[in-house]
Coordinates of C-alpha atoms in Angstrom, one line a residue:
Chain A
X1 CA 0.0 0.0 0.0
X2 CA 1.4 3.5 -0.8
X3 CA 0.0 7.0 0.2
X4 CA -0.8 8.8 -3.0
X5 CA -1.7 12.4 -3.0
X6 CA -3.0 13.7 -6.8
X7 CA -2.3 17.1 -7.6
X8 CA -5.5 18.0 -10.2
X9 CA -8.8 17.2 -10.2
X10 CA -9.6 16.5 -14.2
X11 CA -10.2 13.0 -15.7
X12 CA -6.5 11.5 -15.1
X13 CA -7.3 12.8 -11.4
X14 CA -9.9 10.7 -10.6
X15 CA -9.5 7.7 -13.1
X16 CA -6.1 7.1 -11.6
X17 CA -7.6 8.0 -8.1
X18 CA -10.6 5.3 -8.6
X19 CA -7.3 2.3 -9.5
X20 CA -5.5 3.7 -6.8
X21 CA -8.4 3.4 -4.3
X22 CA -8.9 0.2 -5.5
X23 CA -5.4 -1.0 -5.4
X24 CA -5.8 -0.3 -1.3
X25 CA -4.0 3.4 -1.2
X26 CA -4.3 5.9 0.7
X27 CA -5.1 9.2 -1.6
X28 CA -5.3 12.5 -1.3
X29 CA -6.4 15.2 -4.0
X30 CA -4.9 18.7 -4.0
X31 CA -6.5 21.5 -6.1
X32 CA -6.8 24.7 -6.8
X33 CA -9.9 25.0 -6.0
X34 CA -10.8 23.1 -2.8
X35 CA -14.5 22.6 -3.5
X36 CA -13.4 20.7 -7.0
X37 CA -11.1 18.4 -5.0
X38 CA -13.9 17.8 -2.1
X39 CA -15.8 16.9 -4.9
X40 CA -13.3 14.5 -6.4
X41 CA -12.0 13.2 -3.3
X42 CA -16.2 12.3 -2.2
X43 CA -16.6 10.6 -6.0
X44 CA -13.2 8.5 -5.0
X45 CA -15.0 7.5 -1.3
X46 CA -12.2 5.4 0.5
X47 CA -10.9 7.8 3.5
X48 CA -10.2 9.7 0.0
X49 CA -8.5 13.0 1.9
X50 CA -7.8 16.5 0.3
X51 CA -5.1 18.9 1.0
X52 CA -4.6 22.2 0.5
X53 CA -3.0 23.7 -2.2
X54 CA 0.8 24.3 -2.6
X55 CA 1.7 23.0 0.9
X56 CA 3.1 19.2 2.1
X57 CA 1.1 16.5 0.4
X58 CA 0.1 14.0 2.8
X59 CA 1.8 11.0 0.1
X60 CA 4.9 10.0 -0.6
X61 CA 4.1 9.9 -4.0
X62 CA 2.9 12.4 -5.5
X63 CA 0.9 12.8 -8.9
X64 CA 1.2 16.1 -11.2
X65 CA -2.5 15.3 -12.8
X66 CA -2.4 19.0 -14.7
X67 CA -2.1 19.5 -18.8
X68 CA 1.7 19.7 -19.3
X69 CA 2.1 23.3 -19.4
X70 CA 1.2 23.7 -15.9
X71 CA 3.3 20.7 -14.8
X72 CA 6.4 22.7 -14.3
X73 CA 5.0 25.7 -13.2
X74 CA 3.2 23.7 -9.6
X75 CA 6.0 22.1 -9.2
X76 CA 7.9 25.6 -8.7
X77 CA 5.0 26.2 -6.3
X78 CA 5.1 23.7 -4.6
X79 CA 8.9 24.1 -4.2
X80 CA 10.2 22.7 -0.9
X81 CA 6.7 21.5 0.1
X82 CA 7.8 18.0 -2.2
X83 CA 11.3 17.6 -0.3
X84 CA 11.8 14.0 0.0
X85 CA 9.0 13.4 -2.6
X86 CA 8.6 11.0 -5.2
X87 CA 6.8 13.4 -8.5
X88 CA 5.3 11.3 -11.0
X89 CA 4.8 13.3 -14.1
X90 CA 2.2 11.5 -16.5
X91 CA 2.0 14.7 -19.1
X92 CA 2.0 14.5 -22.7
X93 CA 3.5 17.8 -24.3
X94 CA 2.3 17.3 -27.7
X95 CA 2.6 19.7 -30.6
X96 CA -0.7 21.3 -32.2
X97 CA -0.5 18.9 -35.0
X98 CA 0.3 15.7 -32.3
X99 CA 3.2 14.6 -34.5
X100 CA 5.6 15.8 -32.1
X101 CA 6.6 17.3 -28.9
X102 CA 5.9 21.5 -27.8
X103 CA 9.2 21.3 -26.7
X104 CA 12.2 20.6 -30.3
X105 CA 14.9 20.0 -27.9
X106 CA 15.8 16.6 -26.6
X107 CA 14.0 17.5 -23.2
X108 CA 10.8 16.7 -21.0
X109 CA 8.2 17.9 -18.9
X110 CA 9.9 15.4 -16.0
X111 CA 13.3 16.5 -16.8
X112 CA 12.4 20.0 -16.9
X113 CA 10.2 19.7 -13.6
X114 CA 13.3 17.9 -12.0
X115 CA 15.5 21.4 -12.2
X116 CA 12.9 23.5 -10.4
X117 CA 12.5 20.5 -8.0
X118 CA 14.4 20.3 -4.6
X119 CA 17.6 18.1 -4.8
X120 CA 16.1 15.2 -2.6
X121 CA 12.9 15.1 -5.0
X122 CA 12.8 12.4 -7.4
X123 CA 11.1 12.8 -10.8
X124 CA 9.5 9.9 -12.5
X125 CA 8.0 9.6 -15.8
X126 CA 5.3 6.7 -16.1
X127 CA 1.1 6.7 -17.2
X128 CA 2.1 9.2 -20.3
X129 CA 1.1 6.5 -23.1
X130 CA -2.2 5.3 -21.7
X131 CA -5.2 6.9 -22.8
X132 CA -7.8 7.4 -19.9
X133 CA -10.4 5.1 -20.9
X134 CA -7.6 2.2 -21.2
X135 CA -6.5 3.1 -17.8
X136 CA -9.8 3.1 -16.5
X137 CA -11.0 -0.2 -18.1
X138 CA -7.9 -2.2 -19.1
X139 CA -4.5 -3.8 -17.8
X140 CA -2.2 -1.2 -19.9
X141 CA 1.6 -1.5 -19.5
X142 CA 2.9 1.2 -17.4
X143 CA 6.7 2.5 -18.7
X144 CA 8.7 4.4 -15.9
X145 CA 11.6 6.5 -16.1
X146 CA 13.5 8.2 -13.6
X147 CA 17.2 8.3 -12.7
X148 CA 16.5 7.2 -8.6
X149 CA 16.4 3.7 -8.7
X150 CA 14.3 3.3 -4.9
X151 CA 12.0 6.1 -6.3
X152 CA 11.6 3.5 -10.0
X153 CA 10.6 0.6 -7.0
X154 CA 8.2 2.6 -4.7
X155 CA 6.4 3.2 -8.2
X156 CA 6.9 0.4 -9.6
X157 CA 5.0 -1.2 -6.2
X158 CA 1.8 1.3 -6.6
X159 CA 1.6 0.5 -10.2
X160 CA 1.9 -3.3 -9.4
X161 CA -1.3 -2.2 -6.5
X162 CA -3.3 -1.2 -9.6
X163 CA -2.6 -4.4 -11.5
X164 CA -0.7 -3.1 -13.7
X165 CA 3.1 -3.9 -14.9
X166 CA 5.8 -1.4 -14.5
X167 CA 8.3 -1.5 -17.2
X168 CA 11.5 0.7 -16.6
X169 CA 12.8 2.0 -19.7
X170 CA 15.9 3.7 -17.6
X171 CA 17.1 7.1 -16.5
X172 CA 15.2 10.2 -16.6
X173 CA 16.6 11.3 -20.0
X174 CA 14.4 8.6 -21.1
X175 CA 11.6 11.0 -20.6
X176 CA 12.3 12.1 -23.5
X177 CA 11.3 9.4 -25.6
X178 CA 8.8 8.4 -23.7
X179 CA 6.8 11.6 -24.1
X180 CA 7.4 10.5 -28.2
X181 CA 6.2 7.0 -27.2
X182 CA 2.9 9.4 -26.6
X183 CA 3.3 11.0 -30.1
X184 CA 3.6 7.4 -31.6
X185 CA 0.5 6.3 -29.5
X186 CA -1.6 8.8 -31.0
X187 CA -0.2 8.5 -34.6
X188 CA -2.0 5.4 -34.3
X189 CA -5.0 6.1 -32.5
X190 CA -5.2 8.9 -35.6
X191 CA -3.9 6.1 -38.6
X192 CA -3.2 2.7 -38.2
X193 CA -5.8 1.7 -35.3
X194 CA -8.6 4.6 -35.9
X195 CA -9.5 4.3 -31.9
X196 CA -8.6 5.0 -28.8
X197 CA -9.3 1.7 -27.0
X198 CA -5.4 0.1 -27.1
X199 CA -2.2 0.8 -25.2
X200 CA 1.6 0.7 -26.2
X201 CA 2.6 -2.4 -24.6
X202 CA 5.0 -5.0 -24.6
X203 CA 4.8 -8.9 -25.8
X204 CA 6.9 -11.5 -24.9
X205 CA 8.3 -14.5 -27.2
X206 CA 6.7 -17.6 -26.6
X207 CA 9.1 -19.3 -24.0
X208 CA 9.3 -22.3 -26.5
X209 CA 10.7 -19.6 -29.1
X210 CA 13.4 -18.2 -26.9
X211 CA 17.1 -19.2 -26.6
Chain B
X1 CA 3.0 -11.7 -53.0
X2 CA 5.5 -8.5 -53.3
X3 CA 8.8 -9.1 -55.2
X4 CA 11.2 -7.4 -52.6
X5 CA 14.9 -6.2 -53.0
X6 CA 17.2 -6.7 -50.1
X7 CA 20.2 -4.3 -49.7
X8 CA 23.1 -5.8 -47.7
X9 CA 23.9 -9.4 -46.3
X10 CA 23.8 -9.4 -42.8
X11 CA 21.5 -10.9 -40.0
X12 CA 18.5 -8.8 -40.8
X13 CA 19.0 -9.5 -45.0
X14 CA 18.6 -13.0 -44.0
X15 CA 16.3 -12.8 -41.2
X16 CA 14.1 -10.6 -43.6
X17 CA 14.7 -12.2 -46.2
X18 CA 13.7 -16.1 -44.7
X19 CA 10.4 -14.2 -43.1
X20 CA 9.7 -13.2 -47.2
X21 CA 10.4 -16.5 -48.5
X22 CA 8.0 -18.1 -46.4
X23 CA 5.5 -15.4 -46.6
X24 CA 5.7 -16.1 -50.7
X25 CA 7.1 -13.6 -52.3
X26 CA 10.0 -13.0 -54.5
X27 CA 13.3 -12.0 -53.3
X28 CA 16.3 -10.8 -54.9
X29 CA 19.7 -10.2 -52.4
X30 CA 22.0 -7.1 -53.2
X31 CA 25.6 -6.8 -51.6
X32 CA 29.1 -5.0 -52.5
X33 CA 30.2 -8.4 -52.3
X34 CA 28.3 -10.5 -55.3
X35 CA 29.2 -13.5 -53.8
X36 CA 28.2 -13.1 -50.2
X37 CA 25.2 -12.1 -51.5
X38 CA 24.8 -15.4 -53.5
X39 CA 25.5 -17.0 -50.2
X40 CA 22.5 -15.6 -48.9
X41 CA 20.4 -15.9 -51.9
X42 CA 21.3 -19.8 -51.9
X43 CA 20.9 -20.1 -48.5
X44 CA 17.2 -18.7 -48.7
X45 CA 16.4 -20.9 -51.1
X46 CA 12.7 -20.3 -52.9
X47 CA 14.3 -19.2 -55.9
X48 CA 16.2 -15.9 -54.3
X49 CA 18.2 -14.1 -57.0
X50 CA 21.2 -11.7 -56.6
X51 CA 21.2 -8.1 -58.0
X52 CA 24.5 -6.2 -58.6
X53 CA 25.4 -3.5 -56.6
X54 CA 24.4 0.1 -57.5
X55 CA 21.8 -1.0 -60.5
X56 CA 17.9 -0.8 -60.8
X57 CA 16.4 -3.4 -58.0
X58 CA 14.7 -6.1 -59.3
X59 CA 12.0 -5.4 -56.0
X60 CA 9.0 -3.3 -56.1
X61 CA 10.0 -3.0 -52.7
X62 CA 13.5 -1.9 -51.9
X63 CA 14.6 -3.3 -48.4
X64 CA 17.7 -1.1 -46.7
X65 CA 19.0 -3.9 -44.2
X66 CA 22.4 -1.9 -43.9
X67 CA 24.0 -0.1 -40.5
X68 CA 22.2 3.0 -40.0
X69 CA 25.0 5.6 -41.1
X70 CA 24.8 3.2 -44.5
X71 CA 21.2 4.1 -45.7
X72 CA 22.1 7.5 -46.8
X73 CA 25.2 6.7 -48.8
X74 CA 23.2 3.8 -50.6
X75 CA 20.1 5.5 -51.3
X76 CA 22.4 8.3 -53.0
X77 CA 24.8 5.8 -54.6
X78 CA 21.9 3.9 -56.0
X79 CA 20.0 7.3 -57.3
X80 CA 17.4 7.0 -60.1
X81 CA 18.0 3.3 -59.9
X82 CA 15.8 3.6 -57.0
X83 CA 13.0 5.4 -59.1
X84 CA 9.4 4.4 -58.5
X85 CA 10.9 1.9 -56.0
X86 CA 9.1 1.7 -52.4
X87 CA 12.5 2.0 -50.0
X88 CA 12.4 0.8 -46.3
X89 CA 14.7 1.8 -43.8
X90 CA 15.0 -0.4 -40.9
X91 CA 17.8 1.4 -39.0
X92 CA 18.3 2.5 -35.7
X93 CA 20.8 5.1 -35.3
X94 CA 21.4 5.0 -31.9
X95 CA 23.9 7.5 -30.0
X96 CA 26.8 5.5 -28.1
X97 CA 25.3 5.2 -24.8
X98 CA 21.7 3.5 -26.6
X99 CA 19.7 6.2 -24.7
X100 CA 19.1 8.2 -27.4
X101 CA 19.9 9.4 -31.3
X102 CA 23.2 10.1 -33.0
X103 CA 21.5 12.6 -34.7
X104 CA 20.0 15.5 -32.2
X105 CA 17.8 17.5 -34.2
X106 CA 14.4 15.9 -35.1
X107 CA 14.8 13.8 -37.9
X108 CA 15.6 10.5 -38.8
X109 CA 17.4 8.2 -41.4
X110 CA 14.2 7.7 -43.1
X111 CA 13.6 11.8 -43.7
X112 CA 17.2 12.0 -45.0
X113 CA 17.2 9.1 -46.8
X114 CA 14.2 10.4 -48.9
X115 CA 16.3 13.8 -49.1
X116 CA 18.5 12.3 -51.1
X117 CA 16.4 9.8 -53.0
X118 CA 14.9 10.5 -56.7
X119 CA 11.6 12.1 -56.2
X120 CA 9.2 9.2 -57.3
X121 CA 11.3 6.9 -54.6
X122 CA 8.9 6.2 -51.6
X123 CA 10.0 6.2 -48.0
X124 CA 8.8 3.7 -45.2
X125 CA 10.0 3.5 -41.6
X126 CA 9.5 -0.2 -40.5
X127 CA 10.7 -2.6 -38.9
X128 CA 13.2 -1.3 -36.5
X129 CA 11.5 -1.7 -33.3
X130 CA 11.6 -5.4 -33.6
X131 CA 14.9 -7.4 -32.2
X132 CA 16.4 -9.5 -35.0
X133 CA 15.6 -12.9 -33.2
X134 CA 11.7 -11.8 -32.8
X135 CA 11.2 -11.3 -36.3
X136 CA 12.9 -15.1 -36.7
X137 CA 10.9 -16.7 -34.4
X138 CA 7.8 -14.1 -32.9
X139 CA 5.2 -12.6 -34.6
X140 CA 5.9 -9.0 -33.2
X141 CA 3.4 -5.8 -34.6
X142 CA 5.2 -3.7 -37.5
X143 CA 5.2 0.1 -36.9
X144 CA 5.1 1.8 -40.1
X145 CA 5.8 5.8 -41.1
X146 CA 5.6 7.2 -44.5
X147 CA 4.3 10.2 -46.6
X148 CA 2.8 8.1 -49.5
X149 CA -0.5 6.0 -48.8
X150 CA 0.2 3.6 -51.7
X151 CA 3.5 2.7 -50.4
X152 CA 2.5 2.0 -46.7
X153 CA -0.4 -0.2 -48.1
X154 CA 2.5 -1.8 -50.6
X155 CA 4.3 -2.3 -47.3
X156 CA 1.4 -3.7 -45.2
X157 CA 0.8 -5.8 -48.2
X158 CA 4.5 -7.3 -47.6
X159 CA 4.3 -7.2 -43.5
X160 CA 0.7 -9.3 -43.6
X161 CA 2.5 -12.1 -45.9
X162 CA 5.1 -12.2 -43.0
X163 CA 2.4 -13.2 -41.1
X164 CA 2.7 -9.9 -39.0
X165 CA 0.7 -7.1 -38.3
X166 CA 1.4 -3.8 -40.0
X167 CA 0.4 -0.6 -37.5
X168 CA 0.3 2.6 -39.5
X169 CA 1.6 6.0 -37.2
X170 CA 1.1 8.6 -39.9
X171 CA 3.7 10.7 -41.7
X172 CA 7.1 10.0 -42.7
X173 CA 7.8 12.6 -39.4
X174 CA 6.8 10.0 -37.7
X175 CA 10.0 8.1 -38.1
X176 CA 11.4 10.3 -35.9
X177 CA 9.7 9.1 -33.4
X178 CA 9.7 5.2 -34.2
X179 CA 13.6 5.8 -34.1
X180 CA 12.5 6.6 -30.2
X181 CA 10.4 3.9 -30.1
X182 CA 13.6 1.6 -30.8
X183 CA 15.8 3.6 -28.1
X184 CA 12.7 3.1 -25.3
X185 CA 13.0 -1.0 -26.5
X186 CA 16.7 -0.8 -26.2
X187 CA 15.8 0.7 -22.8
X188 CA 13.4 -2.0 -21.5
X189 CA 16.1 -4.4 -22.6
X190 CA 18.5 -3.0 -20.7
X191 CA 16.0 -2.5 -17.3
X192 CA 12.6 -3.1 -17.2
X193 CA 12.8 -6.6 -19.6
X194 CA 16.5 -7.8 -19.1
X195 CA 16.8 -9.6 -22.6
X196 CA 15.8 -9.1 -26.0
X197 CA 12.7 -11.9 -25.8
X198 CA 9.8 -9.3 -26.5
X199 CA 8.2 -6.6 -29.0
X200 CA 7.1 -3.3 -28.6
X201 CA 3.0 -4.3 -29.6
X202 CA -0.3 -2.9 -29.3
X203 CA -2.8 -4.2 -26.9
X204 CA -6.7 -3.6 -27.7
X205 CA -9.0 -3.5 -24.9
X206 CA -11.0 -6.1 -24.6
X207 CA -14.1 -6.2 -26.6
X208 CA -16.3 -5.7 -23.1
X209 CA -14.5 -3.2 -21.8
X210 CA -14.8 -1.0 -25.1
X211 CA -17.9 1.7 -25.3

């Protein structure tokens, strides 16, 4: 069981709230406005808790559920309130034609949140390639990437509480391509599948087939 | 069936190369060195034919099974032999460290390959998230990225006779971004998998869970 505390109170908020109440954790939802987050944290039920906005989150693991422009910006706000934090950042900084990334350098929204971060903060990307009805009704893979290795293993263990599998990709650089992992994702939802009920995931060889 | 040209004679010419055999179609096998390409060719069997290097392909479908900073050099060198010919580039040009691209800016071999290609040459990204023993022995989803419709469908023509499934992501752009998709399977080999036993797939909801 982990203590989660959400930060948002949109769609990703409370679909990945609902799994993580399931999965047995303790959550928490911060928002802006407090009403919105009662509201969420009620819908949730659970000993569902919310906390007030920009100070300590009650979780060790916390949840940047915002549109990825406004990722970096609470995490400045919140500023020392997420010392000793694990940050997940599930955002998807697509380009207005979703072919690519807002951002043309080889950066991310977790690698950029991680320099306005305290030092003992640890940044993991993980959720960004799942659309929200496949997180709400299916068994998606979960990628992960983050350059803490215990902060990779206390995610890795709420993922596994929503019966999901984490898969780490590696260190937080990886961000990057994860965030194209997104792009790719919706170049199919938009081409080769036409829908939005699939996830990037991974298949294993037959164990007869391997070496 | 697709009559398919294979440039070079290394693993992935002959992985390819078997996979095309099976699937029915005709293959011819191009190398610098004629007879290492008759090598192949024999050992494929089916009635695989070798092509000399640098003249029109004998392929509808022109196969680049070369090391990534190869693919530009050949598709130049071979020119307006290449004319009308679908081209696929398979590479991965990973940086030295496998976390990322050689090149920085967002591109990829594909984009410059077709730079460099006659204009009526068509470009396809495929292939190159899949591990060379997968392709032998799995059946792992084909990613596909190109500009031209009739080309992808040429392509996912060929991938179906593999007995594989072609996955469309849009625009040659796109390639880009399948490059990525190779470096974030590189990465789950190196972390989150451990071994080179899986593909990067799609998984669909399942049918009850959809709306």
């Amino acid at each position: 069981m982990s203590a989660i505390s959400i930060i948002g109170t949109g769609n990703m908020a409370r679909t990945i709230g609902a799994r993580a109440v399931a999965g047995g954790n303790t959550v928490e939802i911060m928002g802006r406005d407090r009403a919105k987050a009662a509201d969420v944290a009620q819908a949730l039920g659970g000993g569902t808790t919310t906390g007030e906005w920009g100070t300590a989150p009650a979780g060790d693991i916390v949840i940047m559920a915002l549109l990825y422009d406004g990722v970096v910006p609470v995490v400045a706000r919140y500023g020392d309130a997420l010392a000793g934090k694990v940050v997940i950042d599930i955002s998807n900084p697509f380009n207005a034609t979703f072919d690519g990334l807002d951002h043309r350098e080889e950066t991310s929204i977790a690698q950029r949140a991680a320099t306005v971060a305290p030092q003992s903060t640890s940044l993991v990307k993980a959720f960004n390639t799942v659309f929200r009805q496949v997180l709400e009704k299916g068994r998606p893979d979960i990628f992960l990437a983050g350059d803490d290795a215990q902060a990779k293993k206390d995610v890795a263990v709420f993922v596994e509480s929503l019966g999901l599998r984490p898969l780490d990709v590696g260190g937080l650089k990886m961000a990057h391509w994860l965030e194209g992992a997104g792009v790719v994702t919706v170049g199919l939802a938009n081409h080769g599948v036409g829908n939005l009920d699939f996830s990037l995931s991974i298949t294993e060889l037959p164990a007869s087939a391997t070496t």
